mmCIF file of N, CA and C in Angstrom:
data_model
loop_
_atom_site.group_PDB
_atom_site.id
_atom_site.type_symbol
_atom_site.label_atom_id
_atom_site.label_comp_id
_atom_site.label_asym_id
_atom_site.label_seq_id
_atom_site.Cartn_x
_atom_site.Cartn_y
_atom_site.Cartn_z
ATOM 1 N N MET C 25 74.911 78.965 53.073
ATOM 2 C CA MET C 25 74.323 80.034 53.825
ATOM 3 C C MET C 25 75.368 80.702 54.727
ATOM 4 N N PHE C 26 76.152 79.914 55.483
ATOM 5 C CA PHE C 26 77.179 80.489 56.344
ATOM 6 C C PHE C 26 78.292 81.115 55.527
ATOM 7 N N TYR C 27 78.526 80.581 54.359
ATOM 8 C CA TYR C 27 79.599 81.081 53.517
ATOM 9 C C TYR C 27 79.382 82.552 53.161
ATOM 10 N N LYS C 28 78.143 82.917 52.938
ATOM 11 C CA LYS C 28 77.819 84.290 52.572
ATOM 12 C C LYS C 28 77.993 85.276 53.734
ATOM 13 N N HIS C 29 77.787 84.806 54.949
ATOM 14 C CA HIS C 29 77.779 85.691 56.109
ATOM 15 C C HIS C 29 78.925 85.418 57.092
ATOM 16 N N TRP C 30 79.986 84.735 56.680
ATOM 17 C CA TRP C 30 81.060 84.351 57.582
ATOM 18 C C TRP C 30 81.761 85.565 58.202
ATOM 19 N N LYS C 31 81.857 86.657 57.466
ATOM 20 C CA LYS C 31 82.521 87.850 58.011
ATOM 21 C C LYS C 31 81.705 88.456 59.152
ATOM 22 N N LYS C 32 80.395 88.497 58.986
ATOM 23 C CA LYS C 32 79.537 89.043 60.030
ATOM 24 C C LYS C 32 79.547 88.158 61.276
ATOM 25 N N ILE C 33 79.545 86.856 61.072
ATOM 26 C CA ILE C 33 79.577 85.920 62.194
ATOM 27 C C ILE C 33 80.903 86.055 62.939
ATOM 28 N N LEU C 34 82.001 86.116 62.205
ATOM 29 C CA LEU C 34 83.316 86.258 62.824
ATOM 30 C C LEU C 34 83.438 87.582 63.573
ATOM 31 N N LEU C 35 82.933 88.650 62.992
ATOM 32 C CA LEU C 35 82.961 89.954 63.641
ATOM 33 C C LEU C 35 82.119 89.950 64.912
ATOM 34 N N SER C 36 80.977 89.312 64.894
ATOM 35 C CA SER C 36 80.119 89.214 66.074
ATOM 36 C C SER C 36 80.798 88.415 67.183
ATOM 37 N N LEU C 37 81.446 87.319 66.832
ATOM 38 C CA LEU C 37 82.161 86.522 67.823
ATOM 39 C C LEU C 37 83.314 87.306 68.433
ATOM 40 N N CYS C 38 84.067 88.031 67.616
ATOM 41 C CA CYS C 38 85.174 88.854 68.125
ATOM 42 C C CYS C 38 84.663 89.944 69.056
ATOM 43 N N ALA C 39 83.560 90.584 68.681
ATOM 44 C CA ALA C 39 82.995 91.639 69.520
ATOM 45 C C ALA C 39 82.527 91.075 70.854
ATOM 46 N N MET C 40 81.940 89.881 70.832
ATOM 47 C CA MET C 40 81.460 89.265 72.060
ATOM 48 C C MET C 40 82.639 88.902 72.971
ATOM 49 N N LEU C 41 83.704 88.346 72.405
ATOM 50 C CA LEU C 41 84.877 88.010 73.203
ATOM 51 C C LEU C 41 85.573 89.272 73.711
ATOM 52 N N TRP C 42 85.664 90.290 72.890
ATOM 53 C CA TRP C 42 86.337 91.533 73.269
ATOM 54 C C TRP C 42 85.605 92.240 74.410
ATOM 55 N N SER C 43 84.282 92.150 74.415
ATOM 56 C CA SER C 43 83.510 92.823 75.463
ATOM 57 C C SER C 43 83.750 92.192 76.830
ATOM 58 N N GLY C 44 84.214 90.956 76.850
ATOM 59 C CA GLY C 44 84.532 90.306 78.113
ATOM 60 C C GLY C 44 85.826 90.804 78.715
ATOM 61 N N CYS C 45 86.647 91.463 77.896
ATOM 62 C CA CYS C 45 87.910 92.016 78.395
ATOM 63 C C CYS C 45 87.628 93.360 79.038
ATOM 64 N N SER C 46 88.302 93.595 80.163
ATOM 65 C CA SER C 46 88.074 94.845 80.887
ATOM 66 C C SER C 46 89.394 95.515 81.169
ATOM 67 N N ASP C 47 89.430 96.825 81.041
ATOM 68 C CA ASP C 47 90.649 97.566 81.358
ATOM 69 C C ASP C 47 90.380 98.612 82.425
ATOM 70 N N ASP C 48 89.424 98.348 83.310
ATOM 71 C CA ASP C 48 89.093 99.320 84.344
ATOM 72 C C ASP C 48 90.021 99.219 85.545
ATOM 73 N N SER C 49 91.061 98.399 85.438
ATOM 74 C CA SER C 49 92.092 98.202 86.460
ATOM 75 C C SER C 49 91.496 98.045 87.856
ATOM 76 N N SER C 50 90.496 97.195 87.938
ATOM 77 C CA SER C 50 89.938 96.863 89.239
ATOM 78 C C SER C 50 89.914 95.354 89.367
ATOM 79 N N SER C 51 89.713 94.889 90.548
ATOM 80 C CA SER C 51 89.732 93.468 90.831
ATOM 81 C C SER C 51 88.555 93.150 91.738
ATOM 82 N N ASP C 52 88.133 91.903 91.731
ATOM 83 C CA ASP C 52 87.023 91.499 92.590
ATOM 84 C C ASP C 52 87.525 91.167 93.981
ATOM 85 N N ASN C 53 86.757 91.549 94.977
ATOM 86 C CA ASN C 53 87.012 91.155 96.349
ATOM 87 C C ASN C 53 86.175 89.920 96.598
ATOM 88 N N PRO C 54 86.802 88.746 96.771
ATOM 89 C CA PRO C 54 86.015 87.521 96.904
ATOM 90 C C PRO C 54 85.139 87.489 98.142
ATOM 91 N N SER C 55 85.515 88.174 99.210
ATOM 92 C CA SER C 55 84.717 88.104 100.434
ATOM 93 C C SER C 55 83.448 88.940 100.346
ATOM 94 N N THR C 56 83.476 90.063 99.599
ATOM 95 C CA THR C 56 82.282 90.909 99.530
ATOM 96 C C THR C 56 81.646 90.924 98.146
ATOM 97 N N GLY C 57 82.396 90.509 97.131
ATOM 98 C CA GLY C 57 81.875 90.560 95.768
ATOM 99 C C GLY C 57 81.993 91.941 95.156
ATOM 100 N N ASN C 58 82.550 92.914 95.874
ATOM 101 C CA ASN C 58 82.715 94.275 95.351
ATOM 102 C C ASN C 58 83.977 94.381 94.519
ATOM 103 N N LYS C 59 83.979 95.364 93.640
ATOM 104 C CA LYS C 59 85.177 95.661 92.859
ATOM 105 C C LYS C 59 86.172 96.398 93.740
ATOM 106 N N LEU C 60 87.426 95.966 93.706
ATOM 107 C CA LEU C 60 88.474 96.654 94.446
ATOM 108 C C LEU C 60 89.033 97.777 93.593
ATOM 109 N N ILE C 61 89.490 98.827 94.231
ATOM 110 C CA ILE C 61 90.025 99.998 93.541
ATOM 111 C C ILE C 61 91.543 99.912 93.558
ATOM 112 N N ALA C 62 92.154 100.158 92.411
ATOM 113 C CA ALA C 62 93.611 100.070 92.279
ATOM 114 C C ALA C 62 94.289 101.269 92.922
ATOM 115 N N CYS C 63 95.429 101.004 93.564
ATOM 116 C CA CYS C 63 96.251 102.055 94.167
ATOM 117 C C CYS C 63 97.702 101.843 93.756
ATOM 118 N N ASP C 64 98.429 102.930 93.645
ATOM 119 C CA ASP C 64 99.869 102.886 93.480
ATOM 120 C C ASP C 64 100.483 103.104 94.849
ATOM 121 N N LEU C 65 101.426 102.245 95.213
ATOM 122 C CA LEU C 65 102.119 102.377 96.489
ATOM 123 C C LEU C 65 103.438 103.078 96.250
ATOM 124 N N GLU C 66 103.646 104.179 96.938
ATOM 125 C CA GLU C 66 104.937 104.858 96.895
ATOM 126 C C GLU C 66 105.583 104.669 98.254
ATOM 127 N N GLN C 67 106.688 103.935 98.252
ATOM 128 C CA GLN C 67 107.382 103.643 99.497
ATOM 129 C C GLN C 67 108.635 104.504 99.555
ATOM 130 N N MET C 68 108.705 105.387 100.542
ATOM 131 C CA MET C 68 109.842 106.293 100.681
ATOM 132 C C MET C 68 110.660 105.848 101.887
ATOM 133 N N CYS C 69 111.889 105.409 101.610
ATOM 134 C CA CYS C 69 112.765 104.917 102.661
ATOM 135 C C CYS C 69 113.994 105.808 102.761
ATOM 136 N N PRO C 70 114.303 106.304 103.955
ATOM 137 C CA PRO C 70 115.501 107.122 104.109
ATOM 138 C C PRO C 70 116.756 106.272 103.898
ATOM 139 N N GLU C 71 117.752 106.856 103.277
ATOM 140 C CA GLU C 71 118.990 106.132 103.011
ATOM 141 C C GLU C 71 119.915 106.131 104.217
ATOM 142 N N TYR C 72 119.770 107.074 105.112
ATOM 143 C CA TYR C 72 120.630 107.145 106.284
ATOM 144 C C TYR C 72 119.889 107.863 107.398
ATOM 145 N N GLY C 73 120.466 107.825 108.572
ATOM 146 C CA GLY C 73 119.887 108.549 109.697
ATOM 147 C C GLY C 73 119.695 107.651 110.894
ATOM 148 N N ILE C 74 119.799 108.237 112.051
ATOM 149 C CA ILE C 74 119.587 107.544 113.320
ATOM 150 C C ILE C 74 118.696 108.437 114.183
ATOM 151 N N LEU C 75 117.728 107.830 114.823
ATOM 152 C CA LEU C 75 116.853 108.555 115.735
ATOM 153 C C LEU C 75 117.233 108.199 117.169
ATOM 154 N N TYR C 76 117.307 109.208 118.027
ATOM 155 C CA TYR C 76 117.626 108.998 119.432
ATOM 156 C C TYR C 76 116.426 109.378 120.286
ATOM 157 N N ASP C 77 116.059 108.486 121.196
ATOM 158 C CA ASP C 77 114.996 108.758 122.158
ATOM 159 C C ASP C 77 115.656 108.829 123.526
ATOM 160 N N CYS C 78 115.791 110.040 124.044
ATOM 161 C CA CYS C 78 116.524 110.272 125.285
ATOM 162 C C CYS C 78 115.561 110.549 126.433
ATOM 163 N N GLU C 79 115.929 110.068 127.614
ATOM 164 C CA GLU C 79 115.128 110.346 128.806
ATOM 165 C C GLU C 79 115.158 111.831 129.140
ATOM 166 N N ASN C 80 116.310 112.428 128.958
ATOM 167 C CA ASN C 80 116.513 113.830 129.284
ATOM 168 C C ASN C 80 116.783 114.601 127.990
ATOM 169 N N GLU C 81 115.964 115.565 127.660
ATOM 170 C CA GLU C 81 116.101 116.320 126.410
ATOM 171 C C GLU C 81 117.432 117.068 126.336
ATOM 172 N N GLU C 82 117.986 117.489 127.504
ATOM 173 C CA GLU C 82 119.272 118.196 127.484
ATOM 174 C C GLU C 82 120.398 117.295 127.002
ATOM 175 N N ASP C 83 120.321 115.980 127.326
ATOM 176 C CA ASP C 83 121.339 115.048 126.831
ATOM 177 C C ASP C 83 121.331 115.000 125.309
ATOM 178 N N LYS C 84 120.147 115.011 124.756
ATOM 179 C CA LYS C 84 120.034 114.964 123.294
ATOM 180 C C LYS C 84 120.612 116.234 122.678
ATOM 181 N N ILE C 85 120.313 117.377 123.261
ATOM 182 C CA ILE C 85 120.811 118.656 122.740
ATOM 183 C C ILE C 85 122.330 118.725 122.866
ATOM 184 N N ALA C 86 122.871 118.235 123.981
ATOM 185 C CA ALA C 86 124.321 118.287 124.210
ATOM 186 C C ALA C 86 125.074 117.208 123.447
ATOM 187 N N GLY C 87 124.363 116.244 122.860
ATOM 188 C CA GLY C 87 125.025 115.171 122.115
ATOM 189 C C GLY C 87 125.482 114.033 123.014
ATOM 190 N N ASN C 88 124.985 113.957 124.219
ATOM 191 C CA ASN C 88 125.303 112.885 125.147
ATOM 192 C C ASN C 88 124.239 111.795 124.994
ATOM 193 N N TYR C 89 124.575 110.740 124.251
ATOM 194 C CA TYR C 89 123.585 109.722 123.902
ATOM 195 C C TYR C 89 123.718 108.444 124.732
ATOM 196 N N GLU C 90 124.399 108.507 125.881
ATOM 197 C CA GLU C 90 124.595 107.315 126.706
ATOM 198 C C GLU C 90 123.281 106.776 127.267
ATOM 199 N N ASN C 91 122.375 107.645 127.661
ATOM 200 C CA ASN C 91 121.097 107.230 128.247
ATOM 201 C C ASN C 91 119.957 107.290 127.225
ATOM 202 N N CYS C 92 120.302 107.100 125.978
ATOM 203 C CA CYS C 92 119.303 107.188 124.900
ATOM 204 C C CYS C 92 119.180 105.842 124.200
ATOM 205 N N THR C 93 118.016 105.592 123.678
ATOM 206 C CA THR C 93 117.842 104.418 122.817
ATOM 207 C C THR C 93 117.939 104.877 121.376
ATOM 208 N N MET C 94 118.527 104.038 120.551
ATOM 209 C CA MET C 94 118.783 104.379 119.159
ATOM 210 C C MET C 94 117.862 103.549 118.259
ATOM 211 N N SER C 95 117.331 104.175 117.238
ATOM 212 C CA SER C 95 116.519 103.461 116.250
ATOM 213 C C SER C 95 116.767 104.077 114.877
ATOM 214 N N TYR C 96 116.372 103.351 113.865
ATOM 215 C CA TYR C 96 116.532 103.827 112.487
ATOM 216 C C TYR C 96 115.174 104.246 111.944
ATOM 217 N N PRO C 97 115.147 105.285 111.131
ATOM 218 C CA PRO C 97 113.855 105.705 110.585
ATOM 219 C C PRO C 97 113.274 104.627 109.682
ATOM 220 N N SER C 98 111.975 104.485 109.752
ATOM 221 C CA SER C 98 111.307 103.467 108.939
ATOM 222 C C SER C 98 110.802 104.071 107.633
ATOM 223 N N CYS C 99 110.393 103.213 106.751
ATOM 224 C CA CYS C 99 109.864 103.647 105.453
ATOM 225 C C CYS C 99 108.451 104.211 105.643
ATOM 226 N N SER C 100 108.094 105.131 104.794
ATOM 227 C CA SER C 100 106.735 105.676 104.762
ATOM 228 C C SER C 100 106.024 105.112 103.544
ATOM 229 N N ASN C 101 104.831 104.588 103.737
ATOM 230 C CA ASN C 101 104.033 104.059 102.638
ATOM 231 C C ASN C 101 102.863 104.987 102.372
ATOM 232 N N VAL C 102 102.764 105.449 101.124
ATOM 233 C CA VAL C 102 101.657 106.300 100.704
ATOM 234 C C VAL C 102 100.969 105.620 99.531
ATOM 235 N N TYR C 103 99.643 105.532 99.589
ATOM 236 C CA TYR C 103 98.850 104.900 98.542
ATOM 237 C C TYR C 103 98.091 105.978 97.792
ATOM 238 N N TYR C 104 98.266 106.019 96.469
ATOM 239 C CA TYR C 104 97.544 106.947 95.597
ATOM 240 C C TYR C 104 96.535 106.110 94.807
ATOM 241 N N CYS C 105 95.268 106.266 95.135
ATOM 242 C CA CYS C 105 94.239 105.372 94.605
ATOM 243 C C CYS C 105 93.459 106.033 93.467
ATOM 244 N N GLU C 106 92.893 105.188 92.615
ATOM 245 C CA GLU C 106 92.187 105.670 91.425
ATOM 246 C C GLU C 106 90.898 106.416 91.740
ATOM 247 N N ASP C 107 90.357 106.253 92.936
ATOM 248 C CA ASP C 107 89.168 107.017 93.307
ATOM 249 C C ASP C 107 89.550 108.378 93.887
ATOM 250 N N ARG C 108 90.798 108.776 93.643
ATOM 251 C CA ARG C 108 91.343 110.080 94.023
ATOM 252 C C ARG C 108 91.464 110.242 95.529
ATOM 253 N N VAL C 109 91.730 109.124 96.205
ATOM 254 C CA VAL C 109 91.976 109.117 97.638
ATOM 255 C C VAL C 109 93.451 108.777 97.857
ATOM 256 N N ASN C 110 94.106 109.510 98.763
ATOM 257 C CA ASN C 110 95.480 109.227 99.148
ATOM 258 C C ASN C 110 95.478 108.752 100.591
ATOM 259 N N CYS C 111 96.192 107.656 100.869
ATOM 260 C CA CYS C 111 96.225 107.086 102.211
ATOM 261 C C CYS C 111 97.664 106.906 102.675
ATOM 262 N N TRP C 112 97.916 107.328 103.912
ATOM 263 C CA TRP C 112 99.220 107.162 104.531
ATOM 264 C C TRP C 112 99.108 106.035 105.538
ATOM 265 N N GLU C 113 99.982 105.047 105.415
ATOM 266 C CA GLU C 113 99.971 103.903 106.309
ATOM 267 C C GLU C 113 100.790 104.223 107.562
ATOM 268 N N TYR C 114 100.266 103.845 108.719
ATOM 269 C CA TYR C 114 101.010 103.990 109.964
ATOM 270 C C TYR C 114 100.622 102.858 110.890
ATOM 271 N N GLU C 115 101.412 102.682 111.931
ATOM 272 C CA GLU C 115 101.148 101.614 112.879
ATOM 273 C C GLU C 115 100.849 102.213 114.244
ATOM 274 N N ARG C 116 99.747 101.766 114.832
ATOM 275 C CA ARG C 116 99.336 102.225 116.157
ATOM 276 C C ARG C 116 98.974 100.993 116.985
ATOM 277 N N ASP C 117 99.616 100.858 118.132
ATOM 278 C CA ASP C 117 99.378 99.728 119.032
ATOM 279 C C ASP C 117 99.555 98.383 118.319
ATOM 280 N N GLY C 118 100.545 98.306 117.443
ATOM 281 C CA GLY C 118 100.831 97.064 116.727
ATOM 282 C C GLY C 118 99.885 96.754 115.582
ATOM 283 N N GLU C 119 98.965 97.644 115.276
ATOM 284 C CA GLU C 119 97.992 97.441 114.191
ATOM 285 C C GLU C 119 98.219 98.467 113.097
ATOM 286 N N LYS C 120 98.137 98.023 111.846
ATOM 287 C CA LYS C 120 98.231 98.959 110.726
ATOM 288 C C LYS C 120 96.933 99.742 110.589
ATOM 289 N N SER C 121 97.062 101.019 110.332
ATOM 290 C CA SER C 121 95.914 101.874 110.060
ATOM 291 C C SER C 121 96.271 102.775 108.887
ATOM 292 N N TYR C 122 95.262 103.400 108.316
ATOM 293 C CA TYR C 122 95.460 104.248 107.146
ATOM 294 C C TYR C 122 94.742 105.575 107.359
ATOM 295 N N ASP C 123 95.509 106.644 107.252
ATOM 296 C CA ASP C 123 94.972 107.996 107.343
ATOM 297 C C ASP C 123 94.743 108.461 105.907
ATOM 298 N N CYS C 124 93.492 108.606 105.503
ATOM 299 C CA CYS C 124 93.146 108.867 104.105
ATOM 300 C C CYS C 124 92.527 110.244 103.929
ATOM 301 N N HIS C 125 92.738 110.816 102.739
ATOM 302 C CA HIS C 125 92.193 112.125 102.378
ATOM 303 C C HIS C 125 91.710 112.061 100.937
ATOM 304 N N ASP C 126 90.537 112.648 100.685
ATOM 305 C CA ASP C 126 90.057 112.733 99.306
ATOM 306 C C ASP C 126 90.382 114.111 98.740
ATOM 307 N N ARG C 127 89.960 114.371 97.504
ATOM 308 C CA ARG C 127 90.293 115.635 96.832
ATOM 309 C C ARG C 127 89.603 116.845 97.445
ATOM 310 N N GLN C 128 88.534 116.632 98.203
ATOM 311 C CA GLN C 128 87.845 117.735 98.866
ATOM 312 C C GLN C 128 88.406 117.979 100.264
ATOM 313 N N GLU C 129 89.557 117.368 100.557
ATOM 314 C CA GLU C 129 90.234 117.489 101.849
ATOM 315 C C GLU C 129 89.439 116.896 103.005
ATOM 316 N N ASN C 130 88.526 115.995 102.712
ATOM 317 C CA ASN C 130 87.854 115.235 103.763
ATOM 318 C C ASN C 130 88.802 114.133 104.211
ATOM 319 N N SER C 131 88.952 113.950 105.500
ATOM 320 C CA SER C 131 89.853 112.916 105.988
ATOM 321 C C SER C 131 89.059 111.851 106.734
ATOM 322 N N PHE C 132 89.564 110.627 106.659
ATOM 323 C CA PHE C 132 88.953 109.509 107.362
ATOM 324 C C PHE C 132 90.033 108.469 107.611
ATOM 325 N N GLU C 133 89.779 107.618 108.555
ATOM 326 C CA GLU C 133 90.737 106.581 108.935
ATOM 327 C C GLU C 133 90.161 105.216 108.607
ATOM 328 N N LEU C 134 91.022 104.316 108.114
ATOM 329 C CA LEU C 134 90.613 102.954 107.795
ATOM 330 C C LEU C 134 91.500 101.970 108.548
ATOM 331 N N THR C 135 90.916 100.879 108.999
ATOM 332 C CA THR C 135 91.716 99.789 109.558
ATOM 333 C C THR C 135 92.326 99.013 108.394
ATOM 334 N N GLU C 136 93.224 98.105 108.700
ATOM 335 C CA GLU C 136 93.847 97.310 107.643
ATOM 336 C C GLU C 136 92.807 96.475 106.900
ATOM 337 N N ASP C 137 91.861 95.884 107.624
ATOM 338 C CA ASP C 137 90.811 95.071 106.989
ATOM 339 C C ASP C 137 89.914 95.924 106.086
ATOM 340 N N GLU C 138 89.561 97.118 106.555
ATOM 341 C CA GLU C 138 88.726 98.013 105.744
ATOM 342 C C GLU C 138 89.468 98.439 104.479
ATOM 343 N N PHE C 139 90.764 98.738 104.621
ATOM 344 C CA PHE C 139 91.558 99.151 103.464
ATOM 345 C C PHE C 139 91.627 98.023 102.437
ATOM 346 N N LYS C 140 91.922 96.802 102.903
ATOM 347 C CA LYS C 140 92.046 95.663 101.988
ATOM 348 C C LYS C 140 90.718 95.266 101.356
ATOM 349 N N SER C 141 89.607 95.584 102.011
ATOM 350 C CA SER C 141 88.308 95.241 101.428
ATOM 351 C C SER C 141 87.895 96.240 100.344
ATOM 352 N N LYS C 142 88.609 97.371 100.258
ATOM 353 C CA LYS C 142 88.254 98.400 99.283
ATOM 354 C C LYS C 142 89.324 98.608 98.216
ATOM 355 N N TYR C 143 90.611 98.422 98.557
ATOM 356 C CA TYR C 143 91.721 98.753 97.663
ATOM 357 C C TYR C 143 92.675 97.578 97.464
ATOM 358 N N TYR C 144 93.418 97.631 96.379
ATOM 359 C CA TYR C 144 94.525 96.707 96.158
ATOM 360 C C TYR C 144 95.673 97.479 95.516
ATOM 361 N N VAL C 145 96.897 96.981 95.683
ATOM 362 C CA VAL C 145 98.089 97.646 95.152
ATOM 363 C C VAL C 145 98.334 97.146 93.740
ATOM 364 N N GLU C 146 98.338 98.095 92.797
ATOM 365 C CA GLU C 146 98.576 97.746 91.413
ATOM 366 C C GLU C 146 100.059 97.886 91.065
ATOM 367 N N ARG C 147 100.670 98.991 91.476
ATOM 368 C CA ARG C 147 102.089 99.249 91.180
ATOM 369 C C ARG C 147 102.778 99.737 92.444
ATOM 370 N N GLU C 148 104.082 99.398 92.550
ATOM 371 C CA GLU C 148 104.878 99.854 93.685
ATOM 372 C C GLU C 148 106.068 100.656 93.178
ATOM 373 N N ARG C 149 106.311 101.782 93.850
ATOM 374 C CA ARG C 149 107.493 102.592 93.573
ATOM 375 C C ARG C 149 108.241 102.741 94.882
ATOM 376 N N ILE C 150 109.544 102.443 94.837
ATOM 377 C CA ILE C 150 110.359 102.553 96.042
ATOM 378 C C ILE C 150 111.391 103.646 95.823
ATOM 379 N N HIS C 151 111.435 104.577 96.752
ATOM 380 C CA HIS C 151 112.408 105.675 96.692
ATOM 381 C C HIS C 151 113.404 105.531 97.813
#
């Protein structure tokens, strides 16, 4: 009996196993049970440059940097997410935050916890 229908049985088993595979590039969030949305991280880092923070603006204009503090520009992280939302990462008061915009130019802000509960990084590009 099985000999006659082995092709149909094998095809049914393959279809059942194949349906368990997913290519929606999302992941489960274990804390909420929601599907996470994939984002590409584009990290743009300047190759050179020095930033001066001077007490007196005239010193900066004149090139007198004795009373200035020196720092290097930091990298900018931009997330391009599959739900067509773009988020720029920044730090405020020692906390990471995300300034996000959708395709309709609606903007909203997310905390680091809110961002991680909704999105995950699938690919990283460093410039």
